[in-house]
Structure formats: structure tokens, C-alpha cells
Short mmCIF file of C-alpha atoms in Angstrom, two decimals:
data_model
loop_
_atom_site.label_atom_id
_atom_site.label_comp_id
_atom_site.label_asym_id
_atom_site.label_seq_id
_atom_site.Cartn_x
_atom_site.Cartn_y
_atom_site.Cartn_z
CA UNK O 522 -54.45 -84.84 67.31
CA UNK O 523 -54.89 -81.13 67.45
CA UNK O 524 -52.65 -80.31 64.93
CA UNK O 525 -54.31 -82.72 62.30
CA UNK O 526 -57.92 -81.52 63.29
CA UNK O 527 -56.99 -77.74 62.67
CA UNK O 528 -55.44 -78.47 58.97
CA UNK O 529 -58.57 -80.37 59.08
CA UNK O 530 -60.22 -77.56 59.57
CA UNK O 531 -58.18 -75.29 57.52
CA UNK O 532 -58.05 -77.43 54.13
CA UNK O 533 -62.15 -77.31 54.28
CA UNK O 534 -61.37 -73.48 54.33
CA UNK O 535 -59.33 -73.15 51.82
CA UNK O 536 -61.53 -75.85 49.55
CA UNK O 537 -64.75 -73.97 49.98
CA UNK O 538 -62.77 -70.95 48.53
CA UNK O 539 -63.42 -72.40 45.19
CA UNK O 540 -67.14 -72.44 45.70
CA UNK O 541 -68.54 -69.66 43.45
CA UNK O 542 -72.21 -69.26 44.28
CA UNK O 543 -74.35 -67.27 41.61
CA UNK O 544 -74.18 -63.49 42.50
CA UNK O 545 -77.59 -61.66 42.64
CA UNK O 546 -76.02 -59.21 39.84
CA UNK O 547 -78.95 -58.37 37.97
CA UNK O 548 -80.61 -55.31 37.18
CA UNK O 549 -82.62 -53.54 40.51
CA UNK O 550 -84.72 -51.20 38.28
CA UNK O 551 -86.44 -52.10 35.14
CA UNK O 552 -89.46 -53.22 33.57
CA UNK O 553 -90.80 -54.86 36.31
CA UNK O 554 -90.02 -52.84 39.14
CA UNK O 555 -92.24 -51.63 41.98
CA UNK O 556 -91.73 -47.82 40.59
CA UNK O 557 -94.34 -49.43 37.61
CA UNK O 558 -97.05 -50.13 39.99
CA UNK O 559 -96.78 -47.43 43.01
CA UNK O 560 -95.90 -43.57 43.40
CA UNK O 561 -92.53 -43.66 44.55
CA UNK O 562 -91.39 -40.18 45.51
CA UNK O 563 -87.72 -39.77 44.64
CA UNK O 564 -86.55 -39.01 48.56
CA UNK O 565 -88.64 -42.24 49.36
CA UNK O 566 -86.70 -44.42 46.45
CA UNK O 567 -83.38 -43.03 47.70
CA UNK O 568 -83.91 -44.40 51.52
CA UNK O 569 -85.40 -47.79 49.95
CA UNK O 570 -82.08 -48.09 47.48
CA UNK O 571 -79.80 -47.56 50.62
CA UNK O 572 -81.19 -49.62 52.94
CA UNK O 573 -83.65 -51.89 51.43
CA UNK O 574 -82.03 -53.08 47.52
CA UNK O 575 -79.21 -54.94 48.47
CA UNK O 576 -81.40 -58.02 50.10
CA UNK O 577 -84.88 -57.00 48.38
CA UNK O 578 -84.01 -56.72 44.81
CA UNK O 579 -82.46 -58.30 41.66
CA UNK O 580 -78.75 -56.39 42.27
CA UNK O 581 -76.61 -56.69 45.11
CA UNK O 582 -73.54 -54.09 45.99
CA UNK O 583 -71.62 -56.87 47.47
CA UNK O 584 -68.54 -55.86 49.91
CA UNK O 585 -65.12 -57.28 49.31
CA UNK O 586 -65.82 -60.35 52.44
CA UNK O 587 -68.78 -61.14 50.29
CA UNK O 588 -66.19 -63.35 48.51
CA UNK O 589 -64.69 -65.07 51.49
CA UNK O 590 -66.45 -68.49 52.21
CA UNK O 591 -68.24 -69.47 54.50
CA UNK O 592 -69.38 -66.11 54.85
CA UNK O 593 -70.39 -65.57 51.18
CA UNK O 594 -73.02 -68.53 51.67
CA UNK O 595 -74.36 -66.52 54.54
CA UNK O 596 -74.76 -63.56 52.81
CA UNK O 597 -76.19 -64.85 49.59
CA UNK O 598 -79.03 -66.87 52.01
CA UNK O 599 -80.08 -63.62 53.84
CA UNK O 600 -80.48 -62.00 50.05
CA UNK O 601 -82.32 -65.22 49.05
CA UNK O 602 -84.57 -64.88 52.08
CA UNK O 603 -84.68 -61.13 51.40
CA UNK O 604 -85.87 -61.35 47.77
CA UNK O 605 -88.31 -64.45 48.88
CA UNK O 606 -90.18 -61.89 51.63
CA UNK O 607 -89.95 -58.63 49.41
CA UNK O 608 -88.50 -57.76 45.68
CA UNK O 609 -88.70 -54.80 44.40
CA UNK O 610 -87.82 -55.91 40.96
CA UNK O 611 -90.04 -58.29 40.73
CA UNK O 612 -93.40 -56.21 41.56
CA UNK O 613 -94.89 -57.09 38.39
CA UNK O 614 -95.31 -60.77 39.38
CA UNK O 615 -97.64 -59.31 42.48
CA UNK O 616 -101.26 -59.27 43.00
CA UNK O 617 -102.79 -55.94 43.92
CA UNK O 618 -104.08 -57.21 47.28
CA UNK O 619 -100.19 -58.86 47.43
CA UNK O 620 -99.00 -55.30 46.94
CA UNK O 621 -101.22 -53.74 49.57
CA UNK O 622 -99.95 -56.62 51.73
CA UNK O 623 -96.21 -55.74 51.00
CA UNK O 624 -96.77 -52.25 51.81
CA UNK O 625 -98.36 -53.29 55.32
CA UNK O 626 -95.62 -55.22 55.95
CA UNK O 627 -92.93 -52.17 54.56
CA UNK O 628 -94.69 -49.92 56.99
CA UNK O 629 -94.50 -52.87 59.79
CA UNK O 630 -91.36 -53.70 59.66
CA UNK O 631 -89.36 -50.29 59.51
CA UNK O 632 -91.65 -48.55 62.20
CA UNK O 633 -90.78 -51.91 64.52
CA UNK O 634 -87.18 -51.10 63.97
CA UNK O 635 -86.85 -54.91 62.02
CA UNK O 636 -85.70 -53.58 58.63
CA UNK O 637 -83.06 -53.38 58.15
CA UNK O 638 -81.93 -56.18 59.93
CA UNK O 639 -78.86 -55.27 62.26
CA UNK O 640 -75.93 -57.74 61.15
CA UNK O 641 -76.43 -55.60 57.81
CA UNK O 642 -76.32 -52.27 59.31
CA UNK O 643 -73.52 -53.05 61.79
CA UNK O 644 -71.60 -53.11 58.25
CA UNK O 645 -73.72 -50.66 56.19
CA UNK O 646 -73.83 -47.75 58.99
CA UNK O 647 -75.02 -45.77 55.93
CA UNK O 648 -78.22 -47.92 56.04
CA UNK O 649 -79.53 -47.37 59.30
CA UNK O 650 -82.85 -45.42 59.36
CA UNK O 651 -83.14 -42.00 60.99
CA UNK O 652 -86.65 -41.28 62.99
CA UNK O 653 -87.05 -39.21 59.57
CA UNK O 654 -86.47 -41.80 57.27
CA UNK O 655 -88.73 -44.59 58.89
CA UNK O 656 -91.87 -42.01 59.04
CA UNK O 657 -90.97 -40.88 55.49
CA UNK O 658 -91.26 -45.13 54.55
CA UNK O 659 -93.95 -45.49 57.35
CA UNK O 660 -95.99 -42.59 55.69
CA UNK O 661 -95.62 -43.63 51.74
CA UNK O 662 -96.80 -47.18 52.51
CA UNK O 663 -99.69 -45.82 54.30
CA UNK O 664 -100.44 -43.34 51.50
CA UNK O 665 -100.36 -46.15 48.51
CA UNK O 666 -101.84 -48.89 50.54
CA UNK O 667 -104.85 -45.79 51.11
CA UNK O 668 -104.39 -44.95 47.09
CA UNK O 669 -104.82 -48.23 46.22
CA UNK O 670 -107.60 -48.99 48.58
CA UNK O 671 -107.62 -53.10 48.07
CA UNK O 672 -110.76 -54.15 49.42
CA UNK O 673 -110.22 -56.58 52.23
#
């Protein structure tokens, strides 16, 4: 009984080998970018492309288990969920008071250590956020949500 419930177990593993999910592949930067809408000081841009593009914009820099199921599936939801929260390619499609908004949240969420989340930086060390970093992002998002000044 045991051995027929592990190959079981390990034919689903092999089968879902040949499921080929759509990679988020496309370009991070471009005509519709946040870059087109805020200041975006090149140290600031550099912090947000390490730790903040690969689940909050169109282009992914998937690692080599990315294409091992069933943890591809996992990883392509948390970039799903990423992109549904935040996208920084997609800025365009924003409101102004939805900007201001995203910036609250930006600031929010780095200062309460939240972003980025940890089962990304336990395999992105380079991602983690020095005290630095997170009131460098802390202090833009304060500065354009105050440029902007969206009336509440």
C-alpha cells in the first residue's frame, strides 16, 4: 500500500513537470512605468529594482527552481498577488489619488519590515533592506506623496 501511494505520489510529480505556466517575462520599464508619473531618484530605482521588480512589475528574474513544479505555481501566485497589490509597470493605468495611495502603502510596508516578504529574501539575501535603504524608500514616498499633494 505504501509503495503504490508514493509512485502515486511521484507520477503526479513528474506529470505536473509538463505544466508550463505563462512567465511574467515582459518588459519592467517602459512607457507606462511609474518613472513617467513620479521623481524617481536613481539610488531610489536601484533599491526598488532589487527588491521590489521581481513580484511588482511586468519582468521577473526567475531562479533555476522557478521551473520545478509545484513550486513554480507558488512562485508565479506570489508575483500574481504582487503585481495585483503594486506594479510598477503598469502606473499609467493609476489614478493620482491611487498613486498617492500606493506610495502610502510603499512607505507602510517597508518601514513595517513587510516588503519584501521573507520567503523571497531567505533566497534573494541581496534583497533585504538595510536601515538605509528603507528610510531612503520611506523618505521618497513621503516626498512625492507631499509633491503631489492629492487632496483627501
Amino acid at each position: 500500500m505504501k509503495n503504490k501511494l508514493l509512485l502515486g505520489v511521484l507520477a503526479i510529480l513528474v506529470i505536473i513537470q509538463f505544466i508550463r505556466q505563462n512567465d511574467n517575462n515582459g518588459e519592467a520599464m517602459g512607457s507606462q512605468d511609474f518613472t513617467h508619473h513620479l521623481q524617481v531618484p536613481e539610488n531610489v530605482l536601484s533599491v526598488l529594482k532589487t527588491s521590489c521588480f521581481d513580484c511588482h512589475s511586468n519582468h521577473t528574474e526567475y531562479p533555476w527552481y522557478a521551473k520545478v513544479n509545484p513550486v513554480g505555481f507558488w512562485i508565479n501566485h506570489h508575483v500574481e498577488e504582487g503585481k495585483g497589490e503594486l506594479n510598477f509597470s503598469d502606473f499609467s493605468s493609476y489614478s493620482l489619488k491611487k498613486i498617492d495611495h500606493k506610495l502610502e502603502e510603499i512607505g507602510e510596508e517597508v518601514e513595517g519590515h513587510g516588503m519584501p516578504i521573507s520567503s523571497y529574501t531567505l533566497m534573494h539575501k541581496e534583497a533585504e533592506l538595510t536601515a538605509e535603504q528603507i528610510k531612503l524608500i520611506v523618505d521618497w514616498a513621503k516626498s512625492e506623496r507631499q509633491r503631489l499633494a492629492v487632496s483627501k
